[in-house]
XYZ file of C-alpha atoms in Angstrom:
497
model
C 0.000 0.000 0.000
C 1.103 3.565 -0.708
C 2.190 6.187 1.757
C -0.775 8.102 3.167
C -1.181 11.838 2.712
C 1.199 13.679 5.082
C -1.530 16.021 6.370
C -3.566 13.154 7.814
C -3.928 13.164 11.597
C -2.636 10.134 13.460
C -6.141 8.859 14.299
C -7.263 8.729 10.662
C -3.957 7.278 9.466
C -3.990 4.602 12.170
C -7.537 3.586 11.276
C -6.765 3.303 7.558
C -3.797 1.022 8.308
C -5.845 -1.367 10.444
C -7.120 -4.774 9.437
C -10.677 -4.101 8.215
C -13.239 -6.781 8.976
C -17.020 -7.151 8.858
C -19.321 -6.164 11.722
C -21.683 -9.071 12.353
C -23.635 -9.647 15.572
C -21.564 -7.133 17.523
C -18.189 -8.635 16.573
C -15.575 -7.827 13.948
C -15.044 -10.954 11.849
C -13.131 -11.922 8.721
C -15.048 -12.466 5.498
C -15.995 -16.090 4.918
C -14.284 -15.874 1.522
C -10.988 -14.951 3.166
C -10.581 -12.338 0.448
C -9.747 -8.647 0.677
C -10.362 -5.890 -1.859
C -8.380 -2.712 -2.393
C -9.444 0.851 -1.584
C -8.025 3.731 -3.642
C -7.340 7.324 -2.706
C -9.028 9.020 -5.702
C -6.794 12.044 -5.238
C -3.718 9.981 -6.133
C -5.050 6.763 -7.646
C -2.963 4.787 -5.141
C -4.079 1.902 -2.921
C -4.430 2.968 0.728
C -6.258 0.053 2.390
C -7.549 -3.466 1.982
C -10.978 -4.415 3.276
C -12.759 -7.720 3.871
C -14.721 -8.835 0.814
C -18.069 -9.969 2.102
C -20.033 -12.437 -0.019
C -23.470 -14.079 0.099
C -22.514 -16.285 3.075
C -21.586 -13.191 5.104
C -24.886 -11.544 4.178
C -26.647 -14.677 5.482
C -24.813 -14.396 8.802
C -25.500 -10.670 9.097
C -29.196 -11.057 8.266
C -29.545 -13.873 10.782
C -27.953 -11.649 13.442
C -30.307 -8.782 12.580
C -33.263 -11.187 12.598
C -32.394 -12.446 16.095
C -31.903 -8.920 17.363
C -35.292 -7.831 15.991
C -37.298 -10.898 17.034
C -35.778 -11.297 20.495
C -32.932 -10.129 22.693
C -32.581 -6.638 24.131
C -33.562 -4.464 21.170
C -37.345 -5.133 21.076
C -37.508 -4.454 24.820
C -36.015 -0.985 24.612
C -38.366 1.895 25.261
C -38.506 4.698 22.669
C -36.651 6.973 25.086
C -33.857 4.406 25.303
C -33.516 4.316 21.511
C -33.444 8.102 21.532
C -30.657 8.155 24.130
C -28.557 5.718 22.099
C -28.929 7.866 18.998
C -28.021 11.023 20.916
C -24.936 9.261 22.254
C -23.993 8.281 18.696
C -24.425 11.894 17.531
C -22.072 13.058 20.288
C -19.477 10.472 19.230
C -19.736 11.514 15.584
C -19.167 15.121 16.587
C -16.303 14.234 18.938
C -14.520 12.308 16.190
C -15.531 14.778 13.482
C -12.013 15.637 12.290
C -11.077 11.980 11.946
C -14.318 11.134 10.118
C -13.866 14.098 7.783
C -10.343 13.008 6.891
C -11.491 9.449 6.260
C -14.171 10.862 3.946
C -11.499 12.767 2.016
C -9.316 9.692 1.612
C -12.288 7.517 0.690
C -14.172 9.887 -1.601
C -11.754 12.705 -2.533
C -13.861 15.718 -1.561
C -12.129 18.771 -0.003
C -11.623 18.586 3.755
C -13.695 21.713 4.447
C -16.643 20.175 2.578
C -16.233 16.901 4.443
C -16.195 18.707 7.809
C -19.472 20.471 7.040
C -20.958 17.135 6.078
C -19.956 15.558 9.387
C -21.706 18.325 11.333
C -24.802 17.796 9.197
C -24.610 14.082 9.902
C -24.633 14.638 13.665
C -27.607 16.995 13.247
C -29.484 14.317 11.307
C -28.935 11.745 14.060
C -30.202 14.183 16.714
C -33.233 15.074 14.624
C -34.197 11.420 14.223
C -33.494 10.738 17.920
C -36.290 13.171 18.692
C -38.756 11.222 16.572
C -38.142 7.951 18.440
C -40.471 9.127 21.239
C -43.056 10.721 18.931
C -43.711 7.852 16.556
C -47.363 7.125 17.204
C -50.657 6.267 15.583
C -54.008 7.878 16.242
C -57.498 7.175 17.488
C -59.974 6.557 14.654
C -63.711 7.315 15.035
C -65.798 4.555 13.414
C -69.296 4.885 11.933
C -70.289 1.234 12.399
C -73.210 0.240 14.658
C -72.250 -0.291 18.279
C -69.511 1.143 20.420
C -65.911 0.836 19.299
C -62.450 1.844 20.328
C -60.312 1.935 17.180
C -56.789 3.138 16.706
C -53.685 2.755 14.564
C -50.147 1.979 15.651
C -46.825 2.294 13.870
C -44.542 -0.721 14.172
C -40.986 -1.189 12.902
C -40.922 -2.903 9.525
C -38.295 -5.422 10.708
C -34.898 -6.303 9.263
C -33.715 -3.714 6.762
C -31.022 -4.060 4.103
C -29.437 -0.691 3.345
C -27.179 -0.173 0.333
C -25.463 3.211 0.183
C -23.526 5.096 -2.515
C -20.000 6.456 -2.691
C -20.657 10.164 -3.237
C -21.554 11.017 0.393
C -20.561 7.858 2.256
C -21.166 8.857 5.884
C -24.132 11.150 5.255
C -25.966 8.563 3.179
C -25.346 5.896 5.806
C -26.851 8.135 8.487
C -29.787 9.179 6.289
C -30.769 5.515 6.329
C -29.522 4.271 9.689
C -30.900 7.028 11.927
C -34.609 6.816 10.994
C -34.522 3.018 10.844
C -33.022 2.852 14.351
C -35.456 5.458 15.666
C -38.332 3.331 14.344
C -36.921 0.181 16.010
C -35.605 -1.726 12.989
C -32.434 -3.781 12.791
C -30.067 -3.307 9.893
C -27.557 -4.855 7.520
C -25.610 -2.041 5.883
C -23.668 -2.552 2.658
C -21.455 0.462 1.859
C -20.188 1.160 -1.648
C -17.060 -0.833 -2.438
C -15.286 2.385 -3.453
C -15.830 4.023 -0.037
C -16.027 1.507 2.819
C -13.787 3.170 5.409
C -16.151 5.630 7.088
C -18.916 3.026 7.332
C -16.528 0.757 9.226
C -15.452 3.579 11.546
C -19.120 4.394 12.100
C -19.636 0.761 13.082
C -17.051 1.175 15.820
C -18.839 4.271 17.099
C -22.193 2.444 17.039
C -20.734 -0.258 19.273
C -19.159 2.374 21.529
C -22.537 4.120 21.850
C -23.968 0.895 23.281
C -26.297 -0.433 20.594
C -27.014 -4.139 21.258
C -25.289 -6.821 19.209
C -26.925 -7.502 15.862
C -28.867 -4.251 15.673
C -26.430 -2.791 13.118
C -24.340 -5.124 10.954
C -21.934 -3.894 8.267
C -20.826 -6.059 5.357
C -18.318 -4.575 2.926
C -18.050 -6.093 -0.523
C -19.162 -5.724 -4.109
C -22.659 -4.979 -5.317
C -22.808 -7.912 -7.696
C -22.457 -10.395 -4.835
C -22.994 -8.869 -1.386
C -25.453 -6.192 -2.552
C -27.427 -8.593 -4.726
C -27.612 -11.173 -1.928
C -28.907 -8.548 0.496
C -31.574 -7.264 -1.903
C -32.849 -10.788 -2.593
C -32.589 -12.196 0.932
C -35.832 -13.885 2.063
C -35.356 -12.841 5.714
C -35.017 -9.139 4.898
C -38.288 -7.207 5.269
C -37.222 -4.077 3.448
C -34.376 -2.787 1.316
C -33.383 0.886 1.036
C -31.046 1.821 -1.788
C -29.366 4.976 -3.025
C -27.520 4.831 -6.329
C -28.052 4.668 -10.066
C -31.458 4.138 -11.642
C -30.157 1.092 -13.512
C -29.068 -0.606 -10.281
C -32.300 0.469 -8.599
C -34.287 -1.461 -11.190
C -32.223 -4.576 -10.425
C -32.919 -4.076 -6.709
C -36.654 -4.078 -7.430
C -36.378 -7.331 -9.392
C -34.367 -8.950 -6.609
C -36.916 -7.879 -3.981
C -39.806 -9.670 -5.702
C -38.985 -13.040 -4.104
C -40.624 -12.205 -0.779
C -42.243 -8.917 -1.877
C -40.076 -6.971 0.534
C -40.712 -3.258 0.765
C -38.366 -1.084 -1.287
C -37.362 2.569 -1.199
C -35.080 3.984 -3.850
C -33.223 7.280 -4.114
C -31.939 7.231 -7.665
C -30.614 9.456 -10.415
C -31.435 12.943 -11.552
C -31.003 15.379 -14.404
C -32.180 18.443 -12.587
C -33.263 21.669 -14.327
C -32.307 25.126 -13.072
C -34.011 28.278 -14.398
C -32.488 31.755 -14.268
C -34.918 34.541 -15.136
C -33.853 38.031 -16.283
C -34.988 39.649 -13.023
C -32.871 37.291 -10.885
C -30.104 38.602 -8.657
C -27.283 37.384 -10.873
C -24.702 38.050 -8.158
C -26.374 35.215 -6.256
C -27.726 33.161 -9.151
C -24.405 32.599 -10.930
C -22.525 31.150 -7.921
C -25.710 29.306 -6.956
C -26.002 27.655 -10.358
C -22.250 26.952 -10.385
C -22.327 25.238 -7.016
C -25.407 23.313 -8.104
C -23.313 21.468 -10.688
C -19.690 21.782 -9.551
C -20.145 20.927 -5.845
C -18.611 17.537 -5.018
C -17.278 17.563 -8.595
C -20.806 17.102 -9.904
C -21.172 13.735 -8.174
C -24.551 14.620 -6.707
C -27.873 13.039 -7.644
C -29.622 16.428 -7.431
C -26.930 18.315 -9.380
C -28.358 21.172 -11.438
C -27.008 19.858 -14.721
C -29.603 21.366 -17.113
C -29.462 25.159 -17.029
C -32.165 27.238 -18.723
C -31.346 30.957 -18.881
C -33.497 33.752 -20.283
C -32.104 35.018 -23.578
C -31.734 38.560 -22.217
C -29.044 37.413 -19.753
C -27.939 34.145 -21.360
C -24.589 35.269 -22.772
C -23.601 37.014 -19.553
C -24.616 34.114 -17.324
C -22.827 31.492 -19.432
C -19.635 33.573 -19.538
C -19.781 34.222 -15.790
C -20.348 30.531 -15.051
C -17.380 29.547 -17.210
C -15.208 32.112 -15.429
C -16.444 30.875 -12.045
C -15.516 27.303 -12.928
C -12.089 28.396 -14.157
C -11.373 30.024 -10.787
C -12.072 26.864 -8.798
C -8.941 25.154 -7.554
C -8.722 21.407 -8.145
C -6.532 19.208 -6.017
C -6.236 16.548 -3.362
C -8.890 17.075 -0.721
C -6.325 17.233 2.085
C -4.543 20.243 0.566
C -5.388 23.744 1.775
C -7.477 25.989 -0.459
C -8.859 23.213 -2.666
C -12.372 23.837 -4.021
C -12.936 20.620 -5.967
C -11.529 17.172 -5.500
C -11.273 14.282 -7.965
C -13.944 12.003 -9.315
C -14.317 8.723 -7.483
C -12.397 6.469 -9.896
C -10.602 6.212 -13.201
C -13.697 4.572 -14.676
C -15.860 7.536 -13.672
C -13.280 10.024 -14.932
C -13.170 8.368 -18.342
C -16.957 8.156 -18.439
C -17.362 11.883 -17.780
C -14.689 12.820 -20.317
C -16.484 10.613 -22.830
C -19.714 12.538 -22.310
C -17.913 15.846 -22.869
C -16.430 14.578 -26.132
C -19.814 13.224 -27.239
C -21.515 16.527 -26.445
C -18.997 18.434 -28.549
C -19.300 15.996 -31.446
C -23.106 16.412 -31.286
C -22.750 20.181 -31.726
C -22.366 21.635 -28.252
C -19.912 24.500 -27.738
C -17.238 23.947 -25.125
C -17.272 27.291 -23.304
C -15.094 26.196 -20.420
C -12.927 23.275 -19.614
C -9.474 24.327 -18.735
C -6.660 21.978 -19.605
C -5.345 20.034 -16.650
C -1.689 19.283 -16.212
C -0.692 15.657 -16.003
C -0.491 14.098 -12.569
C -2.074 11.679 -10.202
C -5.739 11.412 -9.340
C -8.996 11.262 -11.253
C -9.699 14.897 -12.075
C -12.102 16.545 -14.502
C -12.215 20.348 -14.629
C -15.506 22.261 -14.356
C -17.062 22.179 -17.811
C -19.722 24.416 -19.401
C -21.377 23.281 -22.630
C -23.460 25.852 -24.528
C -25.683 25.382 -27.583
C -26.947 22.110 -26.181
C -30.273 20.659 -27.320
C -32.880 18.501 -25.649
C -32.097 15.410 -27.751
C -28.373 15.331 -26.866
C -27.146 12.574 -24.555
C -25.386 15.169 -22.367
C -28.785 16.778 -21.748
C -30.819 13.583 -21.310
C -28.473 11.262 -19.383
C -27.052 11.589 -15.896
C -23.323 12.269 -16.244
C -22.425 12.486 -12.538
C -19.577 14.893 -13.124
C -18.943 18.670 -13.248
C -20.587 19.164 -16.641
C -23.209 21.894 -17.149
C -25.493 22.011 -20.196
C -26.746 25.573 -20.845
C -29.765 26.461 -22.985
C -31.598 29.775 -23.560
C -35.325 30.453 -23.354
C -37.035 33.609 -24.586
C -40.469 33.841 -22.961
C -42.204 33.395 -19.611
C -44.850 30.882 -20.705
C -45.006 28.717 -17.590
C -46.511 25.720 -19.348
C -43.695 25.692 -21.901
C -41.029 26.162 -19.236
C -42.499 23.398 -17.128
C -42.478 21.251 -20.261
C -38.728 21.853 -20.580
C -38.205 20.920 -16.943
C -40.362 17.812 -17.176
C -38.847 16.572 -20.437
C -36.779 13.988 -18.591
C -37.022 10.474 -17.250
C -36.037 11.924 -13.872
C -37.798 14.137 -11.349
C -35.558 14.678 -8.354
C -34.903 18.408 -8.046
C -35.437 21.767 -9.747
C -34.114 25.244 -9.063
C -35.638 28.642 -9.848
C -33.848 31.989 -9.638
C -36.157 35.025 -9.802
C -37.475 37.964 -7.781
C -41.045 37.248 -8.955
C -42.288 34.932 -6.207
C -45.753 34.606 -7.694
C -44.239 33.225 -10.872
C -41.866 31.040 -8.840
C -44.793 29.475 -6.953
C -46.668 28.824 -10.197
C -43.675 27.241 -11.922
C -42.770 25.144 -8.881
C -46.320 23.760 -8.857
C -46.000 22.663 -12.496
C -42.592 20.960 -12.206
C -42.697 17.244 -11.473
C -39.844 16.935 -9.016
C -39.536 15.858 -5.408
C -37.792 19.074 -4.351
C -37.861 22.619 -5.719
C -35.709 25.449 -4.375
C -36.183 29.129 -5.157
C -33.116 31.380 -5.039
C -31.140 28.519 -3.518
C -29.956 25.071 -4.456
C -30.964 21.950 -2.503
C -31.937 23.020 0.987
C -30.446 20.200 3.074
C -32.293 20.333 6.375
C -33.037 17.147 8.355
C -36.698 18.167 8.618
C -37.258 18.564 4.861
C -38.229 15.336 3.038
C -36.101 14.369 0.059
C -36.854 12.021 -2.817
C -37.945 11.920 -6.425
C -40.701 11.532 -8.986
C -40.560 9.210 -12.001
C -37.277 7.295 -12.371
C -35.647 9.264 -9.566
C -37.034 6.790 -7.080
C -39.638 5.728 -4.548
C -40.209 7.091 -1.069
C -38.789 9.990 0.933
C -35.785 10.324 3.205
C -35.328 12.964 5.921
C -38.203 14.515 7.817
C -41.028 12.702 9.592
C -41.682 10.826 6.351
C -38.391 8.921 6.716
C -39.807 7.016 9.672
C -42.877 6.035 7.669
C -40.735 4.071 5.193
C -39.291 2.004 8.057
C -42.636 1.136 9.608
C -45.863 -0.777 9.096
C -49.255 0.696 9.974
C -51.540 -1.565 12.009
C -55.254 -0.923 12.618
C -56.863 -2.175 15.834
C -60.642 -2.166 16.403
C -62.170 -3.251 19.740
C -65.889 -3.912 20.087
C -66.841 -2.427 23.445
C -70.152 -4.324 23.439
C-alpha cells in the first residue's frame, strides 16, 4: 500500500492502516471468503487500504444476526426513550470524532476537507433530529361509523430487518440518512457500503458499538454490489431494502426484492433543471447555479445539470459561469485551499470525459474546460457546454460529473417552461432563480420533481423530506416521512359491546 497523505492526523492514518473486517452480531469478523479488496485514494489513484470482501454467506450471517436482534434479545424491549438516548450518544461520538471522520471521507471519496467537515456536522444533526422522533412515533385514534360502540386506533410498528445499500458520493451522510430513521423506528439493519468508499462506514460501526447499541442491531458487510449487494436485496429474511444509487441498479434491486415482496425505497438518479430569469439577482444566481453542478465535482444526484437561462441574460450568465468554474482550484482534498476534488475512480473520470467529447461531437460548444496538467488522481475540470439541445445525450443522461449544459429560453410561458423541466425520465430536483415569487410558486407547482428550491440550491435540512418523482425513485428520506418508510401501519378495532 502507498504512503498516506502527510496532512492526515494520526487517528485517521492509524484507522486506515488497520485490518478491516465485517461487523456481524456485535463482533468484527473476517469475510468467509478470506478475500480482501483494495481501496483507492481518488486524489492519487494509489491503494491505501484493503478491506474484507463480504459475499453471500456473510450476508446470510449478518441477516440472521439482525433477525435475532429484531425478534428477540434486548432491542425489542427498549423503550422509545432508550432508543433516543442511544442515537443522541452516537451523535455526540460523531461530533467528537468529526475531524477523523472528515479526513477518512477525504481519503475515501476525494472531496475537499472543508466540505467533508461540514458534512460531518450535518450528519450529527441528522442523528439528533431522528433521535427526537423515536419518542413521537405514534398512531391515532380513529372514530368509526359502524353500529355499536368501538375503540379503534392505529399503531406504527418497525418494519423489521432492513437491508441498506449506500452510494460512494456522500458515504457517511448517506449511511446516516438511512440508519438514523430506521433505528429510531426500532428496525435492525444490515448495511452494505459502496465498495469504493467503505472506510467511514466501518469507523461508524465502531462508534455504534461504543454508543452501546445491542449486538446484531447494526451489521456492516463490505463487498461488491454484484455479490454482497445482490444477496442482500434478494434475501428472504429481509423485510425491506433501502437503496441509493443509479437508476439502472435500482431497477435490479426491485427485481431482486420480488422473491418475498419486501418493501423497497429507492433514491436514484437525476437530471435536474435550473431556471435563471432576467430579473434574478445574478450576483447570487451565478454562484448558486455553479455550485449546483460543480459541488462535489458534480457527483450529486440532485446536481443542477440542465441550465435554462433567459435570452436577455444568457450570454452574460454562461460567460460568468465559465469564469467561475475556471477560478475553482482542483486538487487533493487534504490540501489547503482546494475547491474541488477528484472524481471517485478512473472509470468515472473516463466516463465523464467521454460525455464531454460526445456533447462536442453532437454540436455543443465547449465554453469552459481548462486543460489540466498531467499528474495523479482522477480529475475533470468544471465544464460548461453551450448550444446544447434537448435530444443530446449530455442533456438527457445523468453524467455524474462537473458538466453543465446551458440552454436559452425567450419567454415566460409557464406551461412551456415546465415542459422543458419535465422533459426527462427523472424528477428529483429543480431550481428557480427570480425575484417574482408569484411566478416562482406557479412554476414550482408545475414541475414534477420531489424538491424545488427558489433562489437557492438543494436546501439540506433534516426536517425537509427528500426524494424523487418518475425514475428518480420511490419514497422519501429525511423529515417525519423517513420514519414512515421504516414502519408498518396496524389498525386495531375493539368492540366495546
